[in-house]
mmCIF file of C-alpha atoms in Angstrom:
data_model
loop_
_atom_site.group_PDB
_atom_site.id
_atom_site.type_symbol
_atom_site.label_atom_id
_atom_site.label_comp_id
_atom_site.label_asym_id
_atom_site.label_seq_id
_atom_site.Cartn_x
_atom_site.Cartn_y
_atom_site.Cartn_z
ATOM 1 C CA UNK A 1 -15.865 -23.054 -92.873
ATOM 2 C CA UNK A 2 -14.748 -26.496 -91.760
ATOM 3 C CA UNK A 3 -17.126 -29.296 -92.674
ATOM 4 C CA UNK A 4 -16.683 -32.867 -91.539
ATOM 5 C CA UNK A 5 -18.720 -36.005 -92.083
ATOM 6 C CA UNK A 6 -19.727 -37.839 -88.964
ATOM 7 C CA UNK A 7 -21.732 -41.003 -88.453
ATOM 8 C CA UNK A 8 -25.159 -41.547 -86.966
ATOM 9 C CA UNK A 9 -25.093 -43.544 -83.735
ATOM 10 C CA UNK A 10 -28.033 -45.952 -83.300
ATOM 11 C CA UNK A 11 -27.002 -49.604 -83.261
ATOM 12 C CA UNK A 12 -28.893 -51.499 -85.959
ATOM 13 C CA UNK A 13 -30.290 -54.785 -84.686
ATOM 14 C CA UNK A 14 -31.469 -56.352 -87.932
ATOM 15 C CA UNK A 15 -32.999 -59.732 -87.211
ATOM 16 C CA UNK A 16 -31.159 -60.415 -83.938
ATOM 17 C CA UNK A 17 -33.371 -58.491 -81.509
ATOM 18 C CA UNK A 18 -33.783 -61.063 -78.760
ATOM 19 C CA UNK A 19 -35.964 -59.160 -76.311
ATOM 20 C CA UNK A 20 -39.659 -59.897 -76.098
ATOM 21 C CA UNK A 21 -41.955 -56.889 -76.217
ATOM 22 C CA UNK A 22 -44.128 -56.486 -73.136
ATOM 23 C CA UNK A 23 -47.652 -55.765 -74.303
ATOM 24 C CA UNK A 24 -47.144 -57.363 -77.714
ATOM 25 C CA UNK A 25 -50.100 -59.666 -77.206
ATOM 26 C CA UNK A 26 -52.237 -57.101 -75.367
ATOM 27 C CA UNK A 27 -52.068 -54.586 -78.238
ATOM 28 C CA UNK A 28 -50.764 -51.426 -76.540
ATOM 29 C CA UNK A 29 -52.161 -48.089 -77.754
ATOM 30 C CA UNK A 30 -50.576 -46.544 -80.862
ATOM 31 C CA UNK A 31 -47.360 -44.640 -80.328
ATOM 32 C CA UNK A 32 -48.198 -40.951 -79.854
ATOM 33 C CA UNK A 33 -45.410 -38.613 -80.969
ATOM 34 C CA UNK A 34 -45.510 -34.876 -80.298
ATOM 35 C CA UNK A 35 -43.090 -32.416 -81.877
ATOM 36 C CA UNK A 36 -41.606 -29.284 -80.317
ATOM 37 C CA UNK A 37 -39.957 -26.551 -82.393
ATOM 38 C CA UNK A 38 -39.159 -23.196 -80.733
ATOM 39 C CA UNK A 39 -37.589 -21.741 -83.877
ATOM 40 C CA UNK A 40 -39.295 -18.926 -85.758
ATOM 41 C CA UNK A 41 -38.315 -16.192 -88.247
ATOM 42 C CA UNK A 42 -38.651 -13.686 -85.409
ATOM 43 C CA UNK A 43 -36.435 -15.672 -83.066
ATOM 44 C CA UNK A 44 -33.722 -17.499 -85.007
ATOM 45 C CA UNK A 45 -31.337 -19.647 -83.040
ATOM 46 C CA UNK A 46 -27.833 -18.249 -82.537
ATOM 47 C CA UNK A 47 -25.027 -19.412 -84.787
ATOM 48 C CA UNK A 48 -22.363 -20.456 -82.325
ATOM 49 C CA UNK A 49 -19.460 -21.382 -84.558
ATOM 50 C CA UNK A 50 -18.128 -21.484 -88.101
ATOM 51 C CA UNK A 51 -17.172 -25.149 -87.679
ATOM 52 C CA UNK A 52 -19.824 -27.378 -89.255
ATOM 53 C CA UNK A 53 -20.450 -31.117 -89.332
ATOM 54 C CA UNK A 54 -22.566 -33.239 -91.666
ATOM 55 C CA UNK A 55 -24.281 -36.173 -89.937
ATOM 56 C CA UNK A 56 -24.705 -39.037 -92.373
ATOM 57 C CA UNK A 57 -27.985 -40.888 -91.932
ATOM 58 C CA UNK A 58 -28.144 -44.592 -92.854
ATOM 59 C CA UNK A 59 -28.859 -45.047 -96.563
ATOM 60 C CA UNK A 60 -31.133 -48.035 -96.071
ATOM 61 C CA UNK A 61 -34.766 -47.840 -95.023
ATOM 62 C CA UNK A 62 -35.376 -47.417 -91.276
ATOM 63 C CA UNK A 63 -34.934 -50.640 -89.342
ATOM 64 C CA UNK A 64 -34.964 -51.994 -85.805
ATOM 65 C CA UNK A 65 -32.276 -50.337 -83.702
ATOM 66 C CA UNK A 66 -31.037 -49.748 -80.163
ATOM 67 C CA UNK A 67 -29.833 -46.645 -78.334
ATOM 68 C CA UNK A 68 -29.482 -45.322 -74.800
ATOM 69 C CA UNK A 69 -31.926 -43.424 -72.572
ATOM 70 C CA UNK A 70 -31.581 -41.928 -69.089
ATOM 71 C CA UNK A 71 -34.091 -41.003 -66.387
ATOM 72 C CA UNK A 72 -34.746 -37.318 -65.657
ATOM 73 C CA UNK A 73 -37.862 -37.614 -63.467
ATOM 74 C CA UNK A 74 -38.840 -40.304 -60.973
ATOM 75 C CA UNK A 75 -42.349 -40.559 -62.433
ATOM 76 C CA UNK A 76 -41.037 -41.936 -65.729
ATOM 77 C CA UNK A 77 -39.616 -39.142 -67.906
ATOM 78 C CA UNK A 78 -36.571 -40.224 -69.926
ATOM 79 C CA UNK A 79 -34.324 -38.397 -72.380
ATOM 80 C CA UNK A 80 -32.824 -39.941 -75.508
ATOM 81 C CA UNK A 81 -31.867 -38.839 -79.035
ATOM 82 C CA UNK A 82 -34.545 -37.847 -81.540
ATOM 83 C CA UNK A 83 -33.017 -39.981 -84.282
ATOM 84 C CA UNK A 84 -33.375 -43.016 -81.983
ATOM 85 C CA UNK A 85 -37.171 -42.577 -81.814
ATOM 86 C CA UNK A 86 -37.709 -41.257 -85.350
ATOM 87 C CA UNK A 87 -39.942 -43.389 -87.627
ATOM 88 C CA UNK A 88 -40.410 -46.080 -84.963
ATOM 89 C CA UNK A 89 -43.616 -48.096 -84.824
ATOM 90 C CA UNK A 90 -42.905 -49.118 -81.242
ATOM 91 C CA UNK A 91 -40.443 -47.852 -78.650
ATOM 92 C CA UNK A 92 -39.463 -49.779 -75.539
ATOM 93 C CA UNK A 93 -37.179 -49.394 -72.526
ATOM 94 C CA UNK A 94 -35.273 -52.484 -71.483
ATOM 95 C CA UNK A 95 -36.534 -54.087 -68.288
ATOM 96 C CA UNK A 96 -34.655 -57.313 -67.687
ATOM 97 C CA UNK A 97 -35.227 -59.515 -70.724
ATOM 98 C CA UNK A 98 -38.168 -57.548 -72.082
ATOM 99 C CA UNK A 99 -38.659 -54.213 -73.802
ATOM 100 C CA UNK A 100 -41.322 -52.306 -71.878
ATOM 101 C CA UNK A 101 -43.360 -50.448 -74.507
ATOM 102 C CA UNK A 102 -43.931 -46.695 -74.144
ATOM 103 C CA UNK A 103 -46.613 -44.735 -75.963
ATOM 104 C CA UNK A 104 -45.958 -41.016 -75.378
ATOM 105 C CA UNK A 105 -42.886 -39.313 -76.853
ATOM 106 C CA UNK A 106 -42.089 -35.677 -77.607
ATOM 107 C CA UNK A 107 -39.410 -35.058 -80.250
ATOM 108 C CA UNK A 108 -37.461 -31.835 -80.664
ATOM 109 C CA UNK A 109 -37.216 -30.300 -84.125
ATOM 110 C CA UNK A 110 -34.540 -27.927 -82.846
ATOM 111 C CA UNK A 111 -31.992 -30.533 -81.755
ATOM 112 C CA UNK A 112 -31.383 -34.280 -81.684
ATOM 113 C CA UNK A 113 -33.305 -34.900 -78.465
ATOM 114 C CA UNK A 114 -36.530 -36.679 -77.531
ATOM 115 C CA UNK A 115 -38.342 -37.156 -74.232
ATOM 116 C CA UNK A 116 -40.349 -40.236 -73.236
ATOM 117 C CA UNK A 117 -43.259 -39.173 -71.030
ATOM 118 C CA UNK A 118 -44.509 -42.564 -69.830
ATOM 119 C CA UNK A 119 -41.364 -44.606 -69.250
ATOM 120 C CA UNK A 120 -40.430 -46.755 -66.289
ATOM 121 C CA UNK A 121 -40.343 -45.017 -62.887
ATOM 122 C CA UNK A 122 -36.826 -44.534 -61.534
ATOM 123 C CA UNK A 123 -35.732 -43.840 -57.970
ATOM 124 C CA UNK A 124 -32.525 -42.255 -59.254
ATOM 125 C CA UNK A 125 -32.524 -39.453 -61.856
ATOM 126 C CA UNK A 126 -29.740 -37.455 -63.476
ATOM 127 C CA UNK A 127 -29.367 -33.677 -62.895
ATOM 128 C CA UNK A 128 -29.633 -31.401 -65.944
ATOM 129 C CA UNK A 129 -28.041 -28.063 -66.823
ATOM 130 C CA UNK A 130 -28.492 -25.648 -69.719
ATOM 131 C CA UNK A 131 -25.054 -24.075 -69.237
ATOM 132 C CA UNK A 132 -22.220 -24.875 -71.635
ATOM 133 C CA UNK A 133 -18.996 -26.067 -69.978
ATOM 134 C CA UNK A 134 -15.739 -24.263 -70.682
ATOM 135 C CA UNK A 135 -13.793 -25.442 -73.746
ATOM 136 C CA UNK A 136 -11.073 -27.862 -72.696
ATOM 137 C CA UNK A 137 -13.088 -29.273 -69.807
ATOM 138 C CA UNK A 138 -13.680 -33.007 -69.418
ATOM 139 C CA UNK A 139 -16.899 -34.760 -70.420
ATOM 140 C CA UNK A 140 -18.159 -38.215 -69.471
ATOM 141 C CA UNK A 141 -20.341 -39.933 -72.107
ATOM 142 C CA UNK A 142 -22.356 -42.919 -70.876
ATOM 143 C CA UNK A 143 -24.283 -45.534 -72.798
ATOM 144 C CA UNK A 144 -24.236 -48.798 -74.715
ATOM 145 C CA UNK A 145 -22.014 -48.575 -77.818
ATOM 146 C CA UNK A 146 -22.346 -51.855 -79.729
ATOM 147 C CA UNK A 147 -24.675 -52.911 -76.905
ATOM 148 C CA UNK A 148 -21.936 -52.798 -74.224
ATOM 149 C CA UNK A 149 -21.968 -50.509 -71.158
ATOM 150 C CA UNK A 150 -19.143 -48.053 -71.843
ATOM 151 C CA UNK A 151 -17.842 -44.815 -70.333
ATOM 152 C CA UNK A 152 -16.224 -42.527 -72.917
ATOM 153 C CA UNK A 153 -14.024 -39.666 -71.707
ATOM 154 C CA UNK A 154 -13.581 -36.569 -73.853
ATOM 155 C CA UNK A 155 -12.431 -32.958 -73.887
ATOM 156 C CA UNK A 156 -14.794 -30.221 -75.032
ATOM 157 C CA UNK A 157 -13.660 -28.533 -78.234
ATOM 158 C CA UNK A 158 -16.539 -26.066 -78.197
ATOM 159 C CA UNK A 159 -19.823 -25.169 -79.887
ATOM 160 C CA UNK A 160 -20.439 -26.015 -83.526
ATOM 161 C CA UNK A 161 -23.301 -26.649 -85.933
ATOM 162 C CA UNK A 162 -24.445 -29.841 -87.614
ATOM 163 C CA UNK A 163 -26.577 -30.643 -90.639
ATOM 164 C CA UNK A 164 -28.267 -34.031 -90.766
ATOM 165 C CA UNK A 165 -28.365 -35.941 -94.037
ATOM 166 C CA UNK A 166 -29.578 -34.095 -97.126
ATOM 167 C CA UNK A 167 -31.653 -31.518 -95.254
ATOM 168 C CA UNK A 168 -30.861 -27.806 -95.120
ATOM 169 C CA UNK A 169 -31.645 -27.622 -91.419
ATOM 170 C CA UNK A 170 -28.728 -27.077 -89.066
ATOM 171 C CA UNK A 171 -28.711 -27.566 -85.326
ATOM 172 C CA UNK A 172 -26.404 -26.284 -82.577
ATOM 173 C CA UNK A 173 -24.172 -28.958 -81.046
ATOM 174 C CA UNK A 174 -21.169 -29.333 -78.785
ATOM 175 C CA UNK A 175 -18.115 -31.010 -80.315
ATOM 176 C CA UNK A 176 -15.893 -33.184 -78.113
ATOM 177 C CA UNK A 177 -12.577 -34.961 -78.728
ATOM 178 C CA UNK A 178 -12.463 -38.512 -77.386
ATOM 179 C CA UNK A 179 -9.496 -39.230 -75.108
ATOM 180 C CA UNK A 180 -10.329 -42.658 -73.664
ATOM 181 C CA UNK A 181 -12.840 -45.421 -72.927
ATOM 182 C CA UNK A 182 -13.659 -47.758 -70.065
ATOM 183 C CA UNK A 183 -13.456 -50.592 -70.857
ATOM 184 C CA UNK A 184 -10.729 -49.854 -73.407
ATOM 185 C CA UNK A 185 -11.509 -50.604 -77.044
ATOM 186 C CA UNK A 186 -11.908 -49.155 -80.502
ATOM 187 C CA UNK A 187 -15.305 -50.594 -81.442
ATOM 188 C CA UNK A 188 -18.000 -48.401 -82.954
ATOM 189 C CA UNK A 189 -19.837 -45.940 -80.710
ATOM 190 C CA UNK A 190 -23.157 -46.913 -82.305
ATOM 191 C CA UNK A 191 -25.618 -47.480 -79.463
ATOM 192 C CA UNK A 192 -24.325 -44.726 -77.156
ATOM 193 C CA UNK A 193 -26.696 -42.400 -78.988
ATOM 194 C CA UNK A 194 -29.275 -40.944 -76.607
ATOM 195 C CA UNK A 195 -27.075 -41.370 -73.547
ATOM 196 C CA UNK A 196 -25.973 -38.487 -71.327
ATOM 197 C CA UNK A 197 -22.779 -36.471 -71.411
ATOM 198 C CA UNK A 198 -21.909 -35.083 -67.994
ATOM 199 C CA UNK A 199 -19.661 -32.131 -67.236
ATOM 200 C CA UNK A 200 -17.085 -32.096 -64.467
ATOM 201 C CA UNK A 201 -19.591 -30.401 -62.136
ATOM 202 C CA UNK A 202 -21.858 -33.480 -62.300
ATOM 203 C CA UNK A 203 -24.617 -32.059 -64.528
ATOM 204 C CA UNK A 204 -25.883 -33.575 -67.767
ATOM 205 C CA UNK A 205 -25.069 -30.987 -70.447
ATOM 206 C CA UNK A 206 -26.313 -32.789 -73.538
ATOM 207 C CA UNK A 207 -27.484 -35.953 -75.267
ATOM 208 C CA UNK A 208 -25.060 -38.063 -77.318
ATOM 209 C CA UNK A 209 -25.945 -37.592 -80.976
ATOM 210 C CA UNK A 210 -23.228 -38.663 -83.430
ATOM 211 C CA UNK A 211 -19.574 -39.691 -83.674
ATOM 212 C CA UNK A 212 -16.855 -40.693 -86.087
ATOM 213 C CA UNK A 213 -16.439 -44.426 -86.654
ATOM 214 C CA UNK A 214 -13.006 -44.418 -85.046
ATOM 215 C CA UNK A 215 -11.710 -42.326 -82.166
ATOM 216 C CA UNK A 216 -12.261 -38.710 -83.013
ATOM 217 C CA UNK A 217 -15.175 -36.354 -82.616
ATOM 218 C CA UNK A 218 -18.363 -36.841 -80.601
ATOM 219 C CA UNK A 219 -21.328 -34.505 -81.078
ATOM 220 C CA UNK A 220 -23.913 -33.840 -78.381
ATOM 221 C CA UNK A 221 -27.014 -31.664 -78.326
ATOM 222 C CA UNK A 222 -26.622 -28.085 -77.149
ATOM 223 C CA UNK A 223 -27.465 -27.932 -73.425
ATOM 224 C CA UNK A 224 -29.932 -25.045 -73.752
ATOM 225 C CA UNK A 225 -31.826 -26.871 -76.527
ATOM 226 C CA UNK A 226 -32.077 -29.940 -74.275
ATOM 227 C CA UNK A 227 -33.516 -27.810 -71.466
ATOM 228 C CA UNK A 228 -36.072 -26.148 -73.774
ATOM 229 C CA UNK A 229 -37.435 -29.574 -74.709
ATOM 230 C CA UNK A 230 -37.606 -30.621 -71.046
ATOM 231 C CA UNK A 231 -39.483 -27.443 -70.085
ATOM 232 C CA UNK A 232 -41.900 -27.769 -73.019
ATOM 233 C CA UNK A 233 -42.722 -31.357 -72.049
ATOM 234 C CA UNK A 234 -43.981 -30.311 -68.590
ATOM 235 C CA UNK A 235 -43.068 -33.828 -67.511
ATOM 236 C CA UNK A 236 -39.949 -33.111 -65.440
ATOM 237 C CA UNK A 237 -40.348 -31.799 -61.902
ATOM 238 C CA UNK A 238 -37.373 -33.357 -60.132
ATOM 239 C CA UNK A 239 -34.278 -31.204 -59.613
ATOM 240 C CA UNK A 240 -31.650 -33.515 -58.119
ATOM 241 C CA UNK A 241 -28.464 -32.084 -56.650
ATOM 242 C CA UNK A 242 -25.363 -32.422 -58.834
ATOM 243 C CA UNK A 243 -22.040 -33.318 -57.229
ATOM 244 C CA UNK A 244 -18.735 -32.582 -59.005
ATOM 245 C CA UNK A 245 -16.752 -35.606 -60.119
ATOM 246 C CA UNK A 246 -13.717 -36.357 -57.975
ATOM 247 C CA UNK A 247 -12.002 -37.952 -60.970
ATOM 248 C CA UNK A 248 -12.249 -40.781 -63.463
ATOM 249 C CA UNK A 249 -12.787 -43.450 -60.797
ATOM 250 C CA UNK A 250 -15.734 -41.469 -59.429
ATOM 251 C CA UNK A 251 -17.293 -41.190 -62.902
ATOM 252 C CA UNK A 252 -16.864 -44.925 -63.425
ATOM 253 C CA UNK A 253 -18.473 -45.669 -60.046
ATOM 254 C CA UNK A 254 -21.461 -43.410 -60.727
ATOM 255 C CA UNK A 255 -22.009 -44.973 -64.142
ATOM 256 C CA UNK A 256 -21.997 -48.433 -62.560
ATOM 257 C CA UNK A 257 -24.455 -47.244 -59.895
ATOM 258 C CA UNK A 258 -26.841 -45.708 -62.443
ATOM 259 C CA UNK A 259 -26.749 -48.931 -64.442
ATOM 260 C CA UNK A 260 -27.510 -50.974 -61.327
ATOM 261 C CA UNK A 261 -30.331 -48.621 -60.292
ATOM 262 C CA UNK A 262 -31.765 -48.642 -63.818
ATOM 263 C CA UNK A 263 -31.379 -44.885 -64.359
ATOM 264 C CA UNK A 264 -29.539 -45.529 -67.659
ATOM 265 C CA UNK A 265 -31.059 -48.183 -69.926
ATOM 266 C CA UNK A 266 -31.116 -49.455 -73.467
ATOM 267 C CA UNK A 267 -33.990 -48.132 -75.565
ATOM 268 C CA UNK A 268 -35.316 -50.071 -78.552
ATOM 269 C CA UNK A 269 -36.964 -48.959 -81.783
ATOM 270 C CA UNK A 270 -39.133 -51.455 -83.642
ATOM 271 C CA UNK A 271 -40.164 -50.617 -87.210
ATOM 272 C CA UNK A 272 -43.276 -52.209 -88.702
ATOM 273 C CA UNK A 273 -44.465 -51.001 -92.086
ATOM 274 C CA UNK A 274 -47.958 -49.578 -91.788
ATOM 275 C CA UNK A 275 -48.077 -49.603 -87.976
ATOM 276 C CA UNK A 276 -50.101 -46.759 -86.387
ATOM 277 C CA UNK A 277 -48.207 -43.680 -85.205
ATOM 278 C CA UNK A 278 -49.994 -40.508 -84.124
ATOM 279 C CA UNK A 279 -48.202 -37.158 -84.467
ATOM 280 C CA UNK A 280 -49.141 -33.800 -82.938
ATOM 281 C CA UNK A 281 -47.422 -30.471 -82.314
ATOM 282 C CA UNK A 282 -46.648 -29.008 -78.898
ATOM 283 C CA UNK A 283 -47.548 -25.298 -78.820
ATOM 284 C CA UNK A 284 -44.504 -23.048 -78.417
ATOM 285 C CA UNK A 285 -44.612 -21.044 -75.223
#
């Protein structure tokens, strides 16, 4: 069995977070986090591949960080990565020069995906699919690696499994091989975590989860696991039409349009020791 180490993607902000938090002085309600886990001894998840990856979590204590989120319902439902929202005291979506605080998040325990229930409304939303693309097909990863809007182009290697940190839990993922970036560069992909990966048919087929430090492998959540979280949330009613990409220029133009329309945004995690955080479980089924 092949096993490779791969890095976690959130961009650590340290003490340089410049955005003001909307609601900081009005004391927003505590962050409410629900968990969803469809796994059970009677219904184990399929093992897709013998290839395995180990996702290395940061060794330091959790700190302020930034990732990517994208709109999936016009009323304010947004998808991102679970490790972007994990252990946060506050979570906010960028709105101009402020981080607009959210208070309702559902995190998957099956895959690296989380859904914000009460985010900013968006006139434009991205279409989702639970179908895996064919190996060798092109993927378009969108987000903010190192804080910069970047389109990463890849080829799908196929399904695999990943284990995060020192846990025994594995999760199904798709493994992609990076083939290019716009704009060109070799900086870290930290910060693209939580952004969408779109197949050639125009559907989002996963959430960016982890990557090697240099050009190499990119891991995204399994598309069916992403859809199970969306269905369990009962927060997504929109079903926008997906249009196949006409090529790289079309993908670049759509990314620019979604950025302009605010359908893809930076998402911020603020960590305060001792801050309130309420956790509940979403019933399965």
